[in-house]
mmCIF file of C-alpha atoms in Angstrom:
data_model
loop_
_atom_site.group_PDB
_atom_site.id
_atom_site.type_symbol
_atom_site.label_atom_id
_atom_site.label_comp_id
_atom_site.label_asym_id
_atom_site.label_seq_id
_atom_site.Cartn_x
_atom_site.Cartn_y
_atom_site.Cartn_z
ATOM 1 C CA UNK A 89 -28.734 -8.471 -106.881
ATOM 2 C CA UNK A 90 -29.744 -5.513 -109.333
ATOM 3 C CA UNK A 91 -31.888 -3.048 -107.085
ATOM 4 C CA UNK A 92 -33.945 0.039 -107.901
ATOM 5 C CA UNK A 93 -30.937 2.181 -107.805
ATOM 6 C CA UNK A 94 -29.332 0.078 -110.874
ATOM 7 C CA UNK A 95 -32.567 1.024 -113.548
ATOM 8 C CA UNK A 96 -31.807 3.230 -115.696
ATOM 9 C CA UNK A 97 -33.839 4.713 -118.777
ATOM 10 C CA UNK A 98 -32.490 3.416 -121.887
ATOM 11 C CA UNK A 99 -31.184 -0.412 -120.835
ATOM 12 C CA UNK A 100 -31.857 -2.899 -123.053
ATOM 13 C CA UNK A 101 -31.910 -6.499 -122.363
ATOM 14 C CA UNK A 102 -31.895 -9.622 -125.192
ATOM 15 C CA UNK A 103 -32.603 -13.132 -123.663
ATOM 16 C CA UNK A 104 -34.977 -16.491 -123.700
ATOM 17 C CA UNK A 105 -35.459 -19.019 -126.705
ATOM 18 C CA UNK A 106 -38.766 -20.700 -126.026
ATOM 19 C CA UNK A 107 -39.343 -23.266 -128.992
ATOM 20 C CA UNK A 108 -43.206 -23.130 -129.448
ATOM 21 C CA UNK A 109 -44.720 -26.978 -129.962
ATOM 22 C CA UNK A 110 -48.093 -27.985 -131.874
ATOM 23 C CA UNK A 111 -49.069 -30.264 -128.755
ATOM 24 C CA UNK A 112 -48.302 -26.907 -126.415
ATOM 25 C CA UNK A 113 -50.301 -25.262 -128.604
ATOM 26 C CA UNK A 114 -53.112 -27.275 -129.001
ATOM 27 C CA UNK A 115 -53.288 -27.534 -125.146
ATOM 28 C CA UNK A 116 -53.358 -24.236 -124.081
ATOM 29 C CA UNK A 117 -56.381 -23.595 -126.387
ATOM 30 C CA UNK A 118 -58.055 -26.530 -125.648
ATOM 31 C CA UNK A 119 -58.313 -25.413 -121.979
ATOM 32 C CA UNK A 120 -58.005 -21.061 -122.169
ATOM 33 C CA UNK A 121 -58.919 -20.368 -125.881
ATOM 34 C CA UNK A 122 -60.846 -23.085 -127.600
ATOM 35 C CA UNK A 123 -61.466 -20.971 -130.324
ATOM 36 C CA UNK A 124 -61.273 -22.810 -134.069
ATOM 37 C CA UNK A 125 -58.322 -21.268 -135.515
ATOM 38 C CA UNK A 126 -56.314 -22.483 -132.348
ATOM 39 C CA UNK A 127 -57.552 -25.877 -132.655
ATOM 40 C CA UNK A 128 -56.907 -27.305 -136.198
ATOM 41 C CA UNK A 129 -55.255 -26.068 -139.649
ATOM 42 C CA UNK A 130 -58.360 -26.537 -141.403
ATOM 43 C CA UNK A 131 -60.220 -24.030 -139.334
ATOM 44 C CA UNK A 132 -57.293 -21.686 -139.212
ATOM 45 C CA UNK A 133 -57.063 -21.747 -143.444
ATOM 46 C CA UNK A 134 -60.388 -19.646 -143.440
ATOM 47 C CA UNK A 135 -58.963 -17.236 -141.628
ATOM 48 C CA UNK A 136 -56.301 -14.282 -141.633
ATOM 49 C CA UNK A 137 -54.103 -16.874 -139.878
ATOM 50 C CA UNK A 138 -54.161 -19.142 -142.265
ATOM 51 C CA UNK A 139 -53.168 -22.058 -140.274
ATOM 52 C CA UNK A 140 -53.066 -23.177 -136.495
ATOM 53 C CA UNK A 141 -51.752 -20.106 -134.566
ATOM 54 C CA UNK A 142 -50.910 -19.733 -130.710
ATOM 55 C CA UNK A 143 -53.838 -18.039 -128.415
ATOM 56 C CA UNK A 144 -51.952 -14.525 -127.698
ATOM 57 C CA UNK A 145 -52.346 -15.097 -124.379
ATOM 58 C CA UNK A 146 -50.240 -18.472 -124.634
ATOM 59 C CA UNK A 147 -47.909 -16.121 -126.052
ATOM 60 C CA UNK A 148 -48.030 -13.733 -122.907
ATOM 61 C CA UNK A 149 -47.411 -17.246 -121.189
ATOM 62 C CA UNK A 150 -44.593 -18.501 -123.039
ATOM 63 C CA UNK A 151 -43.313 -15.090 -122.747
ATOM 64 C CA UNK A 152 -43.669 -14.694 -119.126
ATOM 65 C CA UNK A 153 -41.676 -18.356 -118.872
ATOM 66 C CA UNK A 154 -38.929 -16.516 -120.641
ATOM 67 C CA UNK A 155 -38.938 -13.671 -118.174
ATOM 68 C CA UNK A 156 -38.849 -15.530 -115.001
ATOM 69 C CA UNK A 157 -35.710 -17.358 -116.426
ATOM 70 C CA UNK A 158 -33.871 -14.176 -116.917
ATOM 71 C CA UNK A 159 -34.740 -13.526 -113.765
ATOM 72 C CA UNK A 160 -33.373 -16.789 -112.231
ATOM 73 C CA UNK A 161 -29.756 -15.990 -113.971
ATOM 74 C CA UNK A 162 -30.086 -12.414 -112.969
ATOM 75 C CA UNK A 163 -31.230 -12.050 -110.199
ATOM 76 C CA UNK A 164 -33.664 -8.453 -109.646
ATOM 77 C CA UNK A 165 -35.030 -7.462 -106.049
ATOM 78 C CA UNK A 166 -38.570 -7.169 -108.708
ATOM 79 C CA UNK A 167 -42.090 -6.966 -105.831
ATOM 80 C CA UNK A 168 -43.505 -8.400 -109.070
ATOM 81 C CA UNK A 169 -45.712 -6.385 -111.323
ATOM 82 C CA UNK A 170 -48.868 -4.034 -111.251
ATOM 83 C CA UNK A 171 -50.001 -4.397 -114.967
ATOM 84 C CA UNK A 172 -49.552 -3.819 -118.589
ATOM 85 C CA UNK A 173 -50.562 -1.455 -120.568
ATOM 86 C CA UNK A 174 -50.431 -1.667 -124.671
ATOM 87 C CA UNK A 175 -50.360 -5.188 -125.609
ATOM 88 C CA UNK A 176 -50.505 -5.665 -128.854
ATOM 89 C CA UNK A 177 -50.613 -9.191 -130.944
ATOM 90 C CA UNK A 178 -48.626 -8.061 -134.629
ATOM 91 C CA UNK A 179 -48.575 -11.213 -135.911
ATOM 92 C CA UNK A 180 -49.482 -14.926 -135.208
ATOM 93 C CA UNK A 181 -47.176 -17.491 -133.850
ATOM 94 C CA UNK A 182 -47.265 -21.080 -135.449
ATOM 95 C CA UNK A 183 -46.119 -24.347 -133.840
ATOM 96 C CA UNK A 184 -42.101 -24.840 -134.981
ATOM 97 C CA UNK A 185 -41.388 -20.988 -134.403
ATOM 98 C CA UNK A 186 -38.774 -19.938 -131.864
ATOM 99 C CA UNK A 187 -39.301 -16.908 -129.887
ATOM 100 C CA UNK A 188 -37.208 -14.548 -128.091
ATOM 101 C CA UNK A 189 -37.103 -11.583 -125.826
ATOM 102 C CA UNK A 190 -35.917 -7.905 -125.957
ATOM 103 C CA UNK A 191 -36.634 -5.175 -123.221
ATOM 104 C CA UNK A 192 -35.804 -1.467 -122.836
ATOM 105 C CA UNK A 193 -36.570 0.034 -119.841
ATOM 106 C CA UNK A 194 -38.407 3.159 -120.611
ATOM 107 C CA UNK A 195 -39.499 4.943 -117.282
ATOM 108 C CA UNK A 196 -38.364 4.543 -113.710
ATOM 109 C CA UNK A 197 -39.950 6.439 -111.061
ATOM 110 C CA UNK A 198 -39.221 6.202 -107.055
ATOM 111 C CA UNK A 199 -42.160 5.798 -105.161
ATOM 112 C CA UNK A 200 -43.818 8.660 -104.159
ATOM 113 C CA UNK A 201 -45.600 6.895 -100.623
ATOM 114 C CA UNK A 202 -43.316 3.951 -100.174
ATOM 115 C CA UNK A 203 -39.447 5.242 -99.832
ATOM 116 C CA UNK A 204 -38.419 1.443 -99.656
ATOM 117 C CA UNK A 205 -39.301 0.930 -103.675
ATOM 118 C CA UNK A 206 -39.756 2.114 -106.682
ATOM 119 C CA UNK A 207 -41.487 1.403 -109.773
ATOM 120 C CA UNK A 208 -40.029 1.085 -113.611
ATOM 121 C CA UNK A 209 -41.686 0.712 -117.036
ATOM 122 C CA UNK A 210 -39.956 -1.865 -119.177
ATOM 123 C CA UNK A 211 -41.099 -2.133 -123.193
ATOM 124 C CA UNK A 212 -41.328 -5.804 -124.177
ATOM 125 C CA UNK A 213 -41.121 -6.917 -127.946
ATOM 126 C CA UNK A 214 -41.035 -10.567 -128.120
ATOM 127 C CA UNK A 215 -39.833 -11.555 -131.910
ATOM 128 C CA UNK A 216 -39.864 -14.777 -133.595
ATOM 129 C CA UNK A 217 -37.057 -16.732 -135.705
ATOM 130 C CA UNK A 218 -37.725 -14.699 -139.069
ATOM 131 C CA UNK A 219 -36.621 -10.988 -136.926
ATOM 132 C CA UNK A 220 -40.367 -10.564 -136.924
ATOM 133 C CA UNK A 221 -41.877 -8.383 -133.497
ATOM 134 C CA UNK A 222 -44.736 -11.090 -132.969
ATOM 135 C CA UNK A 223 -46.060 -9.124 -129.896
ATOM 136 C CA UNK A 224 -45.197 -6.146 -127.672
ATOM 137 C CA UNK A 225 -46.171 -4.651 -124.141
ATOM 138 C CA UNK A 226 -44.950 -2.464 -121.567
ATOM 139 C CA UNK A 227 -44.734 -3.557 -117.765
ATOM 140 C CA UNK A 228 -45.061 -1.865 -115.006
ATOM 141 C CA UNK A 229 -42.878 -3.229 -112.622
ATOM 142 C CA UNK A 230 -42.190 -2.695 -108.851
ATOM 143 C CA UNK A 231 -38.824 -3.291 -107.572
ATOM 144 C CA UNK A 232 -37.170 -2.988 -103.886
ATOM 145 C CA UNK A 233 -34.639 0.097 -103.435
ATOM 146 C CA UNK A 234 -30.776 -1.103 -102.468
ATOM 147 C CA UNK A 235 -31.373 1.767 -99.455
ATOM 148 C CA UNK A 236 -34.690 3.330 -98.219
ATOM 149 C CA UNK A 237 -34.909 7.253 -99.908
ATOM 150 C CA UNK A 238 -33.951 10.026 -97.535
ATOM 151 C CA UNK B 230 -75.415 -13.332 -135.128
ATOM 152 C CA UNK B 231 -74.389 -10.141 -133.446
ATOM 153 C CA UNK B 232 -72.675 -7.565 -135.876
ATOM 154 C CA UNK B 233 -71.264 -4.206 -135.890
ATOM 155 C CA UNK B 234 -74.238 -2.596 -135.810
ATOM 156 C CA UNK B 235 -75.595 -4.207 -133.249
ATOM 157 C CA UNK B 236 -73.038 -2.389 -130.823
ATOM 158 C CA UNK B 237 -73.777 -0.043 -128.616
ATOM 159 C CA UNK B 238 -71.929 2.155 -125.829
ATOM 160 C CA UNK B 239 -72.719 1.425 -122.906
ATOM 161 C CA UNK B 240 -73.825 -2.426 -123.362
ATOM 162 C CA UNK B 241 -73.030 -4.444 -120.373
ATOM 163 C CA UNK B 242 -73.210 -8.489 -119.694
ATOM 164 C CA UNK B 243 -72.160 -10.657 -116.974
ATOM 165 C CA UNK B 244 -71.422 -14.172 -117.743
ATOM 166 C CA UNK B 245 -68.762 -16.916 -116.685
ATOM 167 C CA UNK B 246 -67.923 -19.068 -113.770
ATOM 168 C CA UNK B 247 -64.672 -20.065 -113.162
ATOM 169 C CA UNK B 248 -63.667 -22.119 -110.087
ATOM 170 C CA UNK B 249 -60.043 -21.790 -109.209
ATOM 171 C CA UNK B 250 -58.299 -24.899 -108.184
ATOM 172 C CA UNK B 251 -54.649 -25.937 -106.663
ATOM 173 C CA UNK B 252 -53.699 -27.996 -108.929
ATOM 174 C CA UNK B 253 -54.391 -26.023 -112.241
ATOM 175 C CA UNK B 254 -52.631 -22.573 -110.372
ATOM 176 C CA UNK B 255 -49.851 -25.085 -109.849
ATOM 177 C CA UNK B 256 -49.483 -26.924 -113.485
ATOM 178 C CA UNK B 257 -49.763 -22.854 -114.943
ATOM 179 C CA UNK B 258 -47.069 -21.954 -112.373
ATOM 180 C CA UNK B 259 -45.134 -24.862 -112.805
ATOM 181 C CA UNK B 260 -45.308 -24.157 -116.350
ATOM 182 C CA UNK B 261 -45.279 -20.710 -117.370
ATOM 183 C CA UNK B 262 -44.624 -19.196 -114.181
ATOM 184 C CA UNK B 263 -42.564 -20.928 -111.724
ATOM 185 C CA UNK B 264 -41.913 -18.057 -108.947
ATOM 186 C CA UNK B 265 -41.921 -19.064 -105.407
ATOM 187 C CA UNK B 266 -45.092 -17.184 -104.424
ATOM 188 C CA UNK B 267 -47.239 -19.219 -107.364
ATOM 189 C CA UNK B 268 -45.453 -22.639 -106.161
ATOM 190 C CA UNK B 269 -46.035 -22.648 -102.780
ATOM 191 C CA UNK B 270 -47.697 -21.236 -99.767
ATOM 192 C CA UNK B 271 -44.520 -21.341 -97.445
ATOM 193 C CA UNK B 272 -43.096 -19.153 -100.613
ATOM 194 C CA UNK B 273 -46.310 -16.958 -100.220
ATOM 195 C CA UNK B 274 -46.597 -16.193 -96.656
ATOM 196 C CA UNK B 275 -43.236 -14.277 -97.062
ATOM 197 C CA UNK B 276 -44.855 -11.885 -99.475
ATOM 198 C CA UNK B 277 -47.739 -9.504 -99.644
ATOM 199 C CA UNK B 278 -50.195 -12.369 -101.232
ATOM 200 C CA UNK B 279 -50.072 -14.307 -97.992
ATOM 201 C CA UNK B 280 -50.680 -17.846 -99.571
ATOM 202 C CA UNK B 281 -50.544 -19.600 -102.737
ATOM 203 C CA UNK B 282 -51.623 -17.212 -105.759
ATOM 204 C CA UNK B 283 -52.086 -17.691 -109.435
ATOM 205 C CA UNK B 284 -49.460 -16.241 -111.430
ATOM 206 C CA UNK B 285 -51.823 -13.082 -113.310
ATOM 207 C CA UNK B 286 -51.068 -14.881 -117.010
ATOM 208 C CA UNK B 287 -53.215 -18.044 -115.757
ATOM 209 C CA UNK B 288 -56.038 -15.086 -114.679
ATOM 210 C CA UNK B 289 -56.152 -13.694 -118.001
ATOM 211 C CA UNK B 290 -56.349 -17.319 -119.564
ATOM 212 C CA UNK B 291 -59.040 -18.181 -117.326
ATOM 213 C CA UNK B 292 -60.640 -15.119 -117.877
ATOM 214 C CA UNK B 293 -60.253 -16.604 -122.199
ATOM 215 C CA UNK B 294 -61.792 -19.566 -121.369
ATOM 216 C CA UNK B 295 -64.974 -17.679 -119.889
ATOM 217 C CA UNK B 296 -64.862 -15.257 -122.943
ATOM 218 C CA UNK B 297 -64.924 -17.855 -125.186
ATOM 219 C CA UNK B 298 -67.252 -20.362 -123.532
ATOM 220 C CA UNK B 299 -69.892 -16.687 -123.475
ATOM 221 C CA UNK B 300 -69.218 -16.103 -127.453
ATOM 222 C CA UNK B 301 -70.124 -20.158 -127.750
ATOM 223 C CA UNK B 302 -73.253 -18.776 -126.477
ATOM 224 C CA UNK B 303 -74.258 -15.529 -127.551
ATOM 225 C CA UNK B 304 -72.767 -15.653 -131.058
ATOM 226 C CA UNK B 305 -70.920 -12.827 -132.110
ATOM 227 C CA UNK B 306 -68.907 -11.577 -135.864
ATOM 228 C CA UNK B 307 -65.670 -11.523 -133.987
ATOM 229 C CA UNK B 308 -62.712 -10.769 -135.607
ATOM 230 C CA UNK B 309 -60.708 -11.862 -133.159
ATOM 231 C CA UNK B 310 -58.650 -8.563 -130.518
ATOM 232 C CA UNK B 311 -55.806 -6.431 -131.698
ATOM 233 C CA UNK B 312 -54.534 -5.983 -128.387
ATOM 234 C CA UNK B 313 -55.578 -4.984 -124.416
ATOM 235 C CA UNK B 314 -54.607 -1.819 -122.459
ATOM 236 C CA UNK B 315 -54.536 -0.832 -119.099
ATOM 237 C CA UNK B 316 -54.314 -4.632 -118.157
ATOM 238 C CA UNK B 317 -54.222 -4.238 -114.299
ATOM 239 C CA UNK B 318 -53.996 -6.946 -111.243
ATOM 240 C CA UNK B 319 -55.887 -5.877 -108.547
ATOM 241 C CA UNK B 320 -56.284 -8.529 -105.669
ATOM 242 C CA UNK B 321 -54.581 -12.156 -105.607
ATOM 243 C CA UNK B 322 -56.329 -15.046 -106.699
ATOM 244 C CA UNK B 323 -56.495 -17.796 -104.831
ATOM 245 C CA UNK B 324 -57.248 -21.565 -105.448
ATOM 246 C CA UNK B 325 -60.837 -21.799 -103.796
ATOM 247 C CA UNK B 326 -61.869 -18.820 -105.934
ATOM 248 C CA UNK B 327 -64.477 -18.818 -107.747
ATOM 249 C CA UNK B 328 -64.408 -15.504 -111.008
ATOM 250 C CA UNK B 329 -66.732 -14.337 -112.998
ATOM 251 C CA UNK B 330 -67.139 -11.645 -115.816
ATOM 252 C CA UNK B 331 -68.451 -8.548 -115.832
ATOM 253 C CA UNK B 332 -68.108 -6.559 -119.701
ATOM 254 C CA UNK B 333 -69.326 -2.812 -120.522
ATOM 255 C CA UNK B 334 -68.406 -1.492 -123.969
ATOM 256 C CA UNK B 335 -67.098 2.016 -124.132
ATOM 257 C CA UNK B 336 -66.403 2.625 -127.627
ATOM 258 C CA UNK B 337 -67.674 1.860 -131.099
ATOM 259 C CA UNK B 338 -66.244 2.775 -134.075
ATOM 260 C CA UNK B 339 -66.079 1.828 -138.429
ATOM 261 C CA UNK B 340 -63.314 1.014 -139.886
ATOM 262 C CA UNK B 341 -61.513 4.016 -141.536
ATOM 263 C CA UNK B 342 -59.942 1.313 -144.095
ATOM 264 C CA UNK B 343 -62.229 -1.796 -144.270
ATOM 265 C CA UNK B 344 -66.015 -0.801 -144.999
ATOM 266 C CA UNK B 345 -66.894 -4.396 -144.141
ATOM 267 C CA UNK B 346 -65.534 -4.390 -140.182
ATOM 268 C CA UNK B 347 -65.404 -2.110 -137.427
ATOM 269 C CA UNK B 348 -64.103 -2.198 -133.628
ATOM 270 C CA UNK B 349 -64.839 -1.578 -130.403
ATOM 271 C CA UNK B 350 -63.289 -0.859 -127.006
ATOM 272 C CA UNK B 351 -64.619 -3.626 -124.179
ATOM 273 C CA UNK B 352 -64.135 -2.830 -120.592
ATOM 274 C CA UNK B 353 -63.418 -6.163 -118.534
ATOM 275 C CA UNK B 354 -63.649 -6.535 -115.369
ATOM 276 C CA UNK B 355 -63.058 -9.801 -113.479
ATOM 277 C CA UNK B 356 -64.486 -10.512 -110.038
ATOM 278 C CA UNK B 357 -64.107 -13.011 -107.761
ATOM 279 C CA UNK B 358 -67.006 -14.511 -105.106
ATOM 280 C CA UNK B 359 -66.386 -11.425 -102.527
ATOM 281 C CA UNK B 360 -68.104 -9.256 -105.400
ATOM 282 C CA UNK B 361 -64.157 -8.221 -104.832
ATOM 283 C CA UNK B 362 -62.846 -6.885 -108.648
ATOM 284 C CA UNK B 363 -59.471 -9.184 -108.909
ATOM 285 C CA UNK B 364 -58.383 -7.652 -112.482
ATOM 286 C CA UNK B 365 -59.588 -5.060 -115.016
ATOM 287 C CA UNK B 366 -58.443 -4.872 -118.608
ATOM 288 C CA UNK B 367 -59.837 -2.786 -121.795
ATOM 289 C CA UNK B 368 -59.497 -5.464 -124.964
ATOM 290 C CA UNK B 369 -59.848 -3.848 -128.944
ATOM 291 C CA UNK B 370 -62.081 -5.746 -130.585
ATOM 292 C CA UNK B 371 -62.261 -6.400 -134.407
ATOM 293 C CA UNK B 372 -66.187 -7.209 -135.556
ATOM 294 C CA UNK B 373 -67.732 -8.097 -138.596
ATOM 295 C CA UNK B 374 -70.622 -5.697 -140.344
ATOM 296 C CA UNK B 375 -73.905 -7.033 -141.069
ATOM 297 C CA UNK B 376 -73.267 -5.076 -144.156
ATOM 298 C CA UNK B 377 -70.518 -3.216 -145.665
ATOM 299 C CA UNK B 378 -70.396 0.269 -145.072
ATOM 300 C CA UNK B 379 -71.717 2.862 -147.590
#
């Protein structure tokens, strides 16, 4: 079990392969993001997308599917997260593209009121078959210490 | 047709009502997900959310649909959102629940680059039937000028 006491500034992690599917596509919008250019081809060709393109926040899903696999195969004493801060969408994702995952942790802090945890920031870039960063965040994550601070 | 200039700081709405069932925290959970504490309430009662909770992806996809279904009915020159900050998860959401939407917009500005767009900063803040705020996020809008700048 990696604990608060394992982070370190600097590690990077590489894992997931989520293969992203018209019909997943179409049904996430159809229920969160009914917007045109998620919906058909034809609406997406008058757009900047130019055809039909995943609702970011089906990405954030798919992503987040990714992440809680990793954390199945290594396992993470995480308390979960407290939010994100700089999502960005760089490009679109279209049904047949493959995504992946790749994380650096970029902060990690013990908490100042709770000397049982401690908090980390992890940058997420999420990049699709063609090496291309489709969309990236940062997390803010909480995780449990191996041993209470002094 | 709401455009550009038809933005102001400052600007609030309320709109949206989203009732929060079992079975659609469980098909996101299942889905995109699938930790204990979005699976189960057994799972749940061993952490700090007590009972079943939506994972916070399926709240910012709910939070979409109500977006969406408000820009069906006020319409606006979207452009579609670059990207959110400060995306944080304040209380647990529970099946039961029932969210709405409360928007102010804090910023306003023309595009440096593109004479025929501009964007704006959008405060969300998502609150469920306690008048309890359940999570707050800033999104970047893109927008569409009535006409192009000079």
């Amino acid at each position: 079990m990696r604990y608060f006491e394992d982070l370190a500034v600097g590690q990077k992690a590489r894992f997931g392969s989520y293969a992203v599917t018209r019909e997943e596509v179409l049904a996430f919008a159809t229920k969160y993001d009914p917007q045109p250019f998620h919906l058909s081809d034809e609406a997406a060709a008058q757009t900047h997308f130019r055809r039909l393109a995943a609702s970011g926040w089906h990405t954030c899903a798919m992503t987040m599917a990714m992440v809680v696999e990793d954390m199945k195969a290594n396992a993470t004493a995480s308390l979960g997260a407290a939010g994100i801060d700089e999502l960005r969408w760089l490009k679109p994702v279209f049904p047949g593209d493959t995504l992946h995952c790749e994380t650096e942790i970029i902060e990690v802090k013990p908490s100042e009121r709770r000397p049982e945890r401690g908090s980390f920031l992890n940058r997420m870039t999420v990049i699709n078959q063609h090496d291309e960063p489709v969309m990236t965040f940062i997390a803010r994550g909480m995780i449990a210490r191996r041993r209470p601070a002094a």
